[in-house]
Amino acid sequence: MRPELDVEDIVQQSKPAVVLLKGSAGQGSGFFITDTGVIATNAHVVEDQQALVAELSSGQKLDAKVAYVDLDKDIALVKVEGGGFQHLTLANLTTVRQGQTVVALGNPGGSLPFSATKGIVSAVGKSEANGKGTWIQTDAAINPGNSGGPLLNNHAEVVGINTQKIVEKGFQSIGFALSSTDLIEVLDRFYPAVTAPGTPTMQASDGFGMVTVSSDPDGADVYLDGKFVGNTPATLKLPIGEHAMRLTSTNRVAWERTVEILKDSQVNLRAQLPPAQ
């Protein structure tokens, strides 16, 4: 178990992993979940956005592209080029307790960017009114622009994605974050190389096989059946059958193969991406 931190330490440790996402239709928040530039946010933050830019707390600005959108869960994955990014750890929902302290980080509109608010976990559960998934209700202030930012426990681990606040007459201090479990489920489907503390390592089951992908150079973008699924090295759980795999890297010749996955198989692939002429 990671040590418990006070609020100041949580903010200082986590803030470098939080980003301000700006696009033609507005702005929101997000946070790095890998050191290779994968950012988690809400789908409604990046939907219909053009020329998306991710701004770090250091002031650095990076061009960003939407890699995956799950509208049902209101979760999106965004990718920036580069590596060595400070990123946050995802906590398992089983660690979340009613009454525990949480900190929300993000970029509320009309306020200073990369701000923090503190509260408690008011409740955890399903909510048809809010949509699919498991929700964490909190009294930590969540305002427009905070959407997509992390809700952190006292170990500086992500327990949820700040998503919405009830704005109705008679309601005060009721905000909601979509649980980290929902993000983990999306990652298991789209980017299996990312796991969370307490999450079992995936094992091949009926109808699936495992593929380990590496490359020279490391950090190549991996596309599976036309969808971005992460960076090398990566381990992917795939259904049986043929899959089109493509690896790309800046100023390198792309590597492409058709891979046949058999039940319970273990496949190791290493791609050589020579310099582009």
mmCIF file of N, CA and C in Angstrom, residues 80-164:
data_model
loop_
_atom_site.group_PDB
_atom_site.id
_atom_site.type_symbol
_atom_site.label_atom_id
_atom_site.label_comp_id
_atom_site.label_asym_id
_atom_site.label_seq_id
_atom_site.Cartn_x
_atom_site.Cartn_y
_atom_site.Cartn_z
ATOM 1 N N VAL A 80 -0.729 12.129 -27.244
ATOM 2 C CA VAL A 80 0.247 13.124 -27.680
ATOM 3 C C VAL A 80 1.556 12.406 -27.976
ATOM 4 N N GLU A 81 2.360 12.988 -28.842
ATOM 5 C CA GLU A 81 3.645 12.396 -29.183
ATOM 6 C C GLU A 81 4.657 12.649 -28.069
ATOM 7 N N GLY A 82 5.569 11.714 -27.893
ATOM 8 C CA GLY A 82 6.626 11.893 -26.907
ATOM 9 C C GLY A 82 6.631 10.796 -25.868
ATOM 10 N N GLY A 83 7.471 10.942 -24.861
ATOM 11 C CA GLY A 83 7.593 9.963 -23.799
ATOM 12 C C GLY A 83 8.120 10.592 -22.533
ATOM 13 N N GLY A 84 8.155 9.801 -21.479
ATOM 14 C CA GLY A 84 8.644 10.277 -20.197
ATOM 15 C C GLY A 84 7.678 11.162 -19.451
ATOM 16 N N PHE A 85 6.390 11.093 -19.789
ATOM 17 C CA PHE A 85 5.398 11.930 -19.124
ATOM 18 C C PHE A 85 5.068 11.372 -17.733
ATOM 19 N N GLN A 86 4.970 12.256 -16.759
ATOM 20 C CA GLN A 86 4.521 11.825 -15.440
ATOM 21 C C GLN A 86 3.062 11.418 -15.555
ATOM 22 N N HIS A 87 2.707 10.264 -14.989
ATOM 23 C CA HIS A 87 1.348 9.771 -15.137
ATOM 24 C C HIS A 87 0.808 9.298 -13.799
ATOM 25 N N LEU A 88 -0.510 9.126 -13.745
ATOM 26 C CA LEU A 88 -1.188 8.747 -12.510
ATOM 27 C C LEU A 88 -1.527 7.266 -12.500
ATOM 28 N N THR A 89 -1.609 6.715 -11.298
ATOM 29 C CA THR A 89 -1.968 5.315 -11.093
ATOM 30 C C THR A 89 -3.470 5.205 -10.872
ATOM 31 N N LEU A 90 -4.090 4.183 -11.458
ATOM 32 C CA LEU A 90 -5.524 3.950 -11.286
ATOM 33 C C LEU A 90 -5.752 3.019 -10.105
ATOM 34 N N ALA A 91 -6.634 3.438 -9.189
ATOM 35 C CA ALA A 91 -6.987 2.599 -8.048
ATOM 36 C C ALA A 91 -8.192 1.736 -8.390
ATOM 37 N N ASN A 92 -8.268 0.568 -7.777
ATOM 38 C CA ASN A 92 -9.439 -0.280 -7.941
ATOM 39 C C ASN A 92 -10.591 0.272 -7.101
ATOM 40 N N LEU A 93 -11.806 0.206 -7.639
ATOM 41 C CA LEU A 93 -12.977 0.764 -6.950
ATOM 42 C C LEU A 93 -13.208 0.120 -5.589
ATOM 43 N N THR A 94 -12.739 -1.108 -5.406
ATOM 44 C CA THR A 94 -12.934 -1.788 -4.119
ATOM 45 C C THR A 94 -12.218 -1.078 -2.972
ATOM 46 N N THR A 95 -11.280 -0.177 -3.308
ATOM 47 C CA THR A 95 -10.556 0.558 -2.268
ATOM 48 C C THR A 95 -11.290 1.822 -1.830
ATOM 49 N N VAL A 96 -12.367 2.188 -2.529
ATOM 50 C CA VAL A 96 -13.074 3.439 -2.240
ATOM 51 C C VAL A 96 -14.081 3.221 -1.116
ATOM 52 N N ARG A 97 -14.038 4.109 -0.111
ATOM 53 C CA ARG A 97 -14.919 4.003 1.039
ATOM 54 C C ARG A 97 -15.703 5.305 1.239
ATOM 55 N N GLN A 98 -16.966 5.162 1.575
ATOM 56 C CA GLN A 98 -17.792 6.329 1.883
ATOM 57 C C GLN A 98 -17.174 7.091 3.055
ATOM 58 N N GLY A 99 -17.019 8.386 2.888
ATOM 59 C CA GLY A 99 -16.456 9.224 3.935
ATOM 60 C C GLY A 99 -14.976 9.515 3.790
ATOM 61 N N GLN A 100 -14.272 8.802 2.877
ATOM 62 C CA GLN A 100 -12.846 9.038 2.733
ATOM 63 C C GLN A 100 -12.588 10.354 1.998
ATOM 64 N N THR A 101 -11.433 10.949 2.260
ATOM 65 C CA THR A 101 -11.055 12.216 1.641
ATOM 66 C C THR A 101 -10.671 12.005 0.181
ATOM 67 N N VAL A 102 -11.124 12.920 -0.676
ATOM 68 C CA VAL A 102 -10.739 12.896 -2.093
ATOM 69 C C VAL A 102 -10.395 14.313 -2.538
ATOM 70 N N VAL A 103 -9.568 14.399 -3.570
ATOM 71 C CA VAL A 103 -9.144 15.680 -4.124
ATOM 72 C C VAL A 103 -9.435 15.674 -5.621
ATOM 73 N N ALA A 104 -10.083 16.738 -6.100
ATOM 74 C CA ALA A 104 -10.373 16.879 -7.531
ATOM 75 C C ALA A 104 -9.417 17.896 -8.137
ATOM 76 N N LEU A 105 -8.771 17.522 -9.239
ATOM 77 C CA LEU A 105 -7.881 18.424 -9.967
ATOM 78 C C LEU A 105 -8.453 18.681 -11.349
ATOM 79 N N GLY A 106 -8.268 19.913 -11.842
ATOM 80 C CA GLY A 106 -8.764 20.228 -13.172
ATOM 81 C C GLY A 106 -8.690 21.694 -13.492
ATOM 82 N N ASN A 107 -9.453 22.059 -14.525
ATOM 83 C CA ASN A 107 -9.363 23.407 -15.080
ATOM 84 C C ASN A 107 -10.751 24.021 -15.236
ATOM 85 N N PRO A 108 -11.399 24.410 -14.119
ATOM 86 C CA PRO A 108 -12.737 24.993 -14.218
ATOM 87 C C PRO A 108 -12.719 26.304 -14.987
ATOM 88 N N GLY A 109 -13.663 26.461 -15.908
ATOM 89 C CA GLY A 109 -13.729 27.682 -16.702
ATOM 90 C C GLY A 109 -13.970 28.901 -15.827
ATOM 91 N N GLY A 110 -13.317 30.017 -16.177
ATOM 92 C CA GLY A 110 -13.471 31.245 -15.415
ATOM 93 C C GLY A 110 -12.647 31.277 -14.149
ATOM 94 N N SER A 111 -11.834 30.262 -13.920
ATOM 95 C CA SER A 111 -10.992 30.191 -12.733
ATOM 96 C C SER A 111 -9.554 29.980 -13.168
ATOM 97 N N LEU A 112 -8.660 29.918 -12.195
ATOM 98 C CA LEU A 112 -7.274 29.643 -12.515
ATOM 99 C C LEU A 112 -7.127 28.181 -12.943
ATOM 100 N N PRO A 113 -6.261 27.905 -13.921
ATOM 101 C CA PRO A 113 -6.090 26.516 -14.376
ATOM 102 C C PRO A 113 -5.362 25.674 -13.341
ATOM 103 N N PHE A 114 -5.502 24.367 -13.472
ATOM 104 C CA PHE A 114 -4.828 23.386 -12.628
ATOM 105 C C PHE A 114 -5.118 23.646 -11.143
ATOM 106 N N SER A 115 -6.401 23.857 -10.855
ATOM 107 C CA SER A 115 -6.821 24.112 -9.479
ATOM 108 C C SER A 115 -7.239 22.818 -8.793
ATOM 109 N N ALA A 116 -7.321 22.880 -7.464
ATOM 110 C CA ALA A 116 -7.647 21.700 -6.659
ATOM 111 C C ALA A 116 -8.774 22.023 -5.694
ATOM 112 N N THR A 117 -9.654 21.050 -5.476
ATOM 113 C CA THR A 117 -10.686 21.150 -4.452
ATOM 114 C C THR A 117 -10.695 19.861 -3.646
ATOM 115 N N LYS A 118 -11.103 19.957 -2.379
ATOM 116 C CA LYS A 118 -11.091 18.806 -1.481
ATOM 117 C C LYS A 118 -12.498 18.500 -1.005
ATOM 118 N N GLY A 119 -12.782 17.222 -0.797
ATOM 119 C CA GLY A 119 -14.069 16.825 -0.260
ATOM 120 C C GLY A 119 -13.999 15.402 0.264
ATOM 121 N N ILE A 120 -15.152 14.775 0.351
ATOM 122 C CA ILE A 120 -15.219 13.379 0.768
ATOM 123 C C ILE A 120 -16.024 12.585 -0.258
ATOM 124 N N VAL A 121 -15.929 11.275 -0.171
ATOM 125 C CA VAL A 121 -16.796 10.401 -0.950
ATOM 126 C C VAL A 121 -18.142 10.368 -0.239
ATOM 127 N N SER A 122 -19.156 10.938 -0.885
ATOM 128 C CA SER A 122 -20.486 10.989 -0.279
ATOM 129 C C SER A 122 -21.237 9.675 -0.469
ATOM 130 N N ALA A 123 -21.059 9.043 -1.622
ATOM 131 C CA ALA A 123 -21.732 7.775 -1.917
ATOM 132 C C ALA A 123 -21.088 7.156 -3.150
ATOM 133 N N VAL A 124 -21.291 5.850 -3.312
ATOM 134 C CA VAL A 124 -20.797 5.113 -4.481
ATOM 135 C C VAL A 124 -21.906 4.195 -4.965
ATOM 136 N N GLY A 125 -22.176 4.201 -6.268
ATOM 137 C CA GLY A 125 -23.189 3.294 -6.781
ATOM 138 C C GLY A 125 -23.614 3.622 -8.193
ATOM 139 N N LYS A 126 -24.634 2.915 -8.665
ATOM 140 C CA LYS A 126 -25.191 3.136 -9.994
ATOM 141 C C LYS A 126 -26.152 4.328 -9.941
ATOM 142 N N SER A 127 -26.337 4.986 -11.103
ATOM 143 C CA SER A 127 -27.256 6.119 -11.183
ATOM 144 C C SER A 127 -27.795 6.210 -12.600
ATOM 145 N N GLU A 128 -29.045 5.793 -12.794
ATOM 146 C CA GLU A 128 -29.643 5.852 -14.125
ATOM 147 C C GLU A 128 -29.712 7.287 -14.630
ATOM 148 N N ALA A 129 -29.900 8.240 -13.707
ATOM 149 C CA ALA A 129 -30.012 9.642 -14.109
ATOM 150 C C ALA A 129 -28.699 10.157 -14.693
ATOM 151 N N ASN A 130 -27.570 9.639 -14.194
ATOM 152 C CA ASN A 130 -26.271 10.107 -14.667
ATOM 153 C C ASN A 130 -25.768 9.327 -15.867
ATOM 154 N N GLY A 131 -26.232 8.101 -16.055
ATOM 155 C CA GLY A 131 -25.790 7.303 -17.191
ATOM 156 C C GLY A 131 -25.145 6.002 -16.754
ATOM 157 N N LYS A 132 -24.617 5.271 -17.716
ATOM 158 C CA LYS A 132 -24.029 3.963 -17.452
ATOM 159 C C LYS A 132 -22.763 4.093 -16.623
ATOM 160 N N GLY A 133 -22.453 3.018 -15.900
ATOM 161 C CA GLY A 133 -21.236 2.991 -15.103
ATOM 162 C C GLY A 133 -21.513 3.088 -13.619
ATOM 163 N N THR A 134 -20.446 3.078 -12.843
ATOM 164 C CA THR A 134 -20.521 3.237 -11.386
ATOM 165 C C THR A 134 -20.033 4.629 -11.045
ATOM 166 N N TRP A 135 -20.783 5.329 -10.187
ATOM 167 C CA TRP A 135 -20.522 6.732 -9.919
ATOM 168 C C TRP A 135 -20.065 6.960 -8.483
ATOM 169 N N ILE A 136 -19.147 7.905 -8.345
ATOM 170 C CA ILE A 136 -18.717 8.359 -7.025
ATOM 171 C C ILE A 136 -19.296 9.755 -6.815
ATOM 172 N N GLN A 137 -20.179 9.876 -5.839
ATOM 173 C CA GLN A 137 -20.719 11.193 -5.498
ATOM 174 C C GLN A 137 -19.794 11.846 -4.485
ATOM 175 N N THR A 138 -19.498 13.124 -4.687
ATOM 176 C CA THR A 138 -18.579 13.821 -3.797
ATOM 177 C C THR A 138 -19.034 15.255 -3.566
ATOM 178 N N ASP A 139 -18.643 15.816 -2.415
ATOM 179 C CA ASP A 139 -18.918 17.226 -2.175
ATOM 180 C C ASP A 139 -17.733 18.100 -2.558
ATOM 181 N N ALA A 140 -16.663 17.504 -3.119
ATOM 182 C CA ALA A 140 -15.575 18.309 -3.686
ATOM 183 C C ALA A 140 -16.130 19.091 -4.865
ATOM 184 N N ALA A 141 -15.800 20.376 -4.946
ATOM 185 C CA ALA A 141 -16.354 21.226 -5.993
ATOM 186 C C ALA A 141 -15.923 20.743 -7.375
ATOM 187 N N ILE A 142 -16.922 20.455 -8.239
ATOM 188 C CA ILE A 142 -16.687 20.062 -9.625
ATOM 189 C C ILE A 142 -17.499 21.008 -10.498
ATOM 190 N N ASN A 143 -16.817 21.771 -11.339
ATOM 191 C CA ASN A 143 -17.469 22.785 -12.155
ATOM 192 C C ASN A 143 -17.134 22.566 -13.619
ATOM 193 N N PRO A 144 -17.881 23.223 -14.542
ATOM 194 C CA PRO A 144 -17.561 23.096 -15.964
ATOM 195 C C PRO A 144 -16.089 23.399 -16.219
ATOM 196 N N GLY A 145 -15.430 22.528 -16.959
ATOM 197 C CA GLY A 145 -13.993 22.638 -17.180
ATOM 198 C C GLY A 145 -13.219 21.630 -16.358
ATOM 199 N N ASN A 146 -13.800 21.221 -15.202
ATOM 200 C CA ASN A 146 -13.207 20.144 -14.405
ATOM 201 C C ASN A 146 -13.411 18.781 -15.057
ATOM 202 N N SER A 147 -14.391 18.703 -15.959
ATOM 203 C CA SER A 147 -14.705 17.424 -16.596
ATOM 204 C C SER A 147 -13.466 16.803 -17.221
ATOM 205 N N GLY A 148 -13.260 15.518 -16.934
ATOM 206 C CA GLY A 148 -12.129 14.794 -17.477
ATOM 207 C C GLY A 148 -10.920 14.759 -16.571
ATOM 208 N N GLY A 149 -10.921 15.577 -15.516
ATOM 209 C CA GLY A 149 -9.807 15.580 -14.582
ATOM 210 C C GLY A 149 -9.919 14.450 -13.573
ATOM 211 N N PRO A 150 -8.850 14.195 -12.813
ATOM 212 C CA PRO A 150 -8.851 13.066 -11.884
ATOM 213 C C PRO A 150 -9.465 13.402 -10.530
ATOM 214 N N LEU A 151 -10.145 12.425 -9.944
ATOM 215 C CA LEU A 151 -10.542 12.452 -8.539
ATOM 216 C C LEU A 151 -9.607 11.488 -7.830
ATOM 217 N N LEU A 152 -8.850 12.000 -6.853
ATOM 218 C CA LEU A 152 -7.737 11.258 -6.261
ATOM 219 C C LEU A 152 -8.006 10.883 -4.814
ATOM 220 N N ASN A 153 -7.502 9.713 -4.400
ATOM 221 C CA ASN A 153 -7.579 9.326 -2.997
ATOM 222 C C ASN A 153 -6.348 9.844 -2.263
ATOM 223 N N ASN A 154 -6.202 9.469 -0.988
ATOM 224 C CA ASN A 154 -5.090 10.005 -0.198
ATOM 225 C C ASN A 154 -3.767 9.286 -0.453
ATOM 226 N N HIS A 155 -3.737 8.430 -1.498
ATOM 227 C CA HIS A 155 -2.479 7.854 -1.968
ATOM 228 C C HIS A 155 -2.079 8.456 -3.318
ATOM 229 N N ALA A 156 -2.799 9.519 -3.728
ATOM 230 C CA ALA A 156 -2.595 10.152 -5.035
ATOM 231 C C ALA A 156 -2.887 9.193 -6.181
ATOM 232 N N GLU A 157 -3.839 8.261 -5.972
ATOM 233 C CA GLU A 157 -4.294 7.340 -7.008
ATOM 234 C C GLU A 157 -5.651 7.807 -7.521
ATOM 235 N N VAL A 158 -5.924 7.566 -8.786
ATOM 236 C CA VAL A 158 -7.178 7.978 -9.402
ATOM 237 C C VAL A 158 -8.295 7.009 -9.027
ATOM 238 N N VAL A 159 -9.346 7.525 -8.404
ATOM 239 C CA VAL A 159 -10.520 6.701 -8.110
ATOM 240 C C VAL A 159 -11.678 7.022 -9.048
ATOM 241 N N GLY A 160 -11.577 8.141 -9.778
ATOM 242 C CA GLY A 160 -12.646 8.491 -10.703
ATOM 243 C C GLY A 160 -12.259 9.609 -11.640
ATOM 244 N N ILE A 161 -13.101 9.806 -12.682
ATOM 245 C CA ILE A 161 -12.952 10.913 -13.622
ATOM 246 C C ILE A 161 -14.051 11.925 -13.328
ATOM 247 N N ASN A 162 -13.668 13.136 -12.940
ATOM 248 C CA ASN A 162 -14.649 14.175 -12.658
ATOM 249 C C ASN A 162 -15.512 14.404 -13.889
ATOM 250 N N THR A 163 -16.838 14.319 -13.713
ATOM 251 C CA THR A 163 -17.699 14.301 -14.893
ATOM 252 C C THR A 163 -18.792 15.356 -14.867
ATOM 253 N N GLN A 164 -19.476 15.550 -13.740
ATOM 254 C CA GLN A 164 -20.586 16.488 -13.754
ATOM 255 C C GLN A 164 -20.972 16.942 -12.359
#
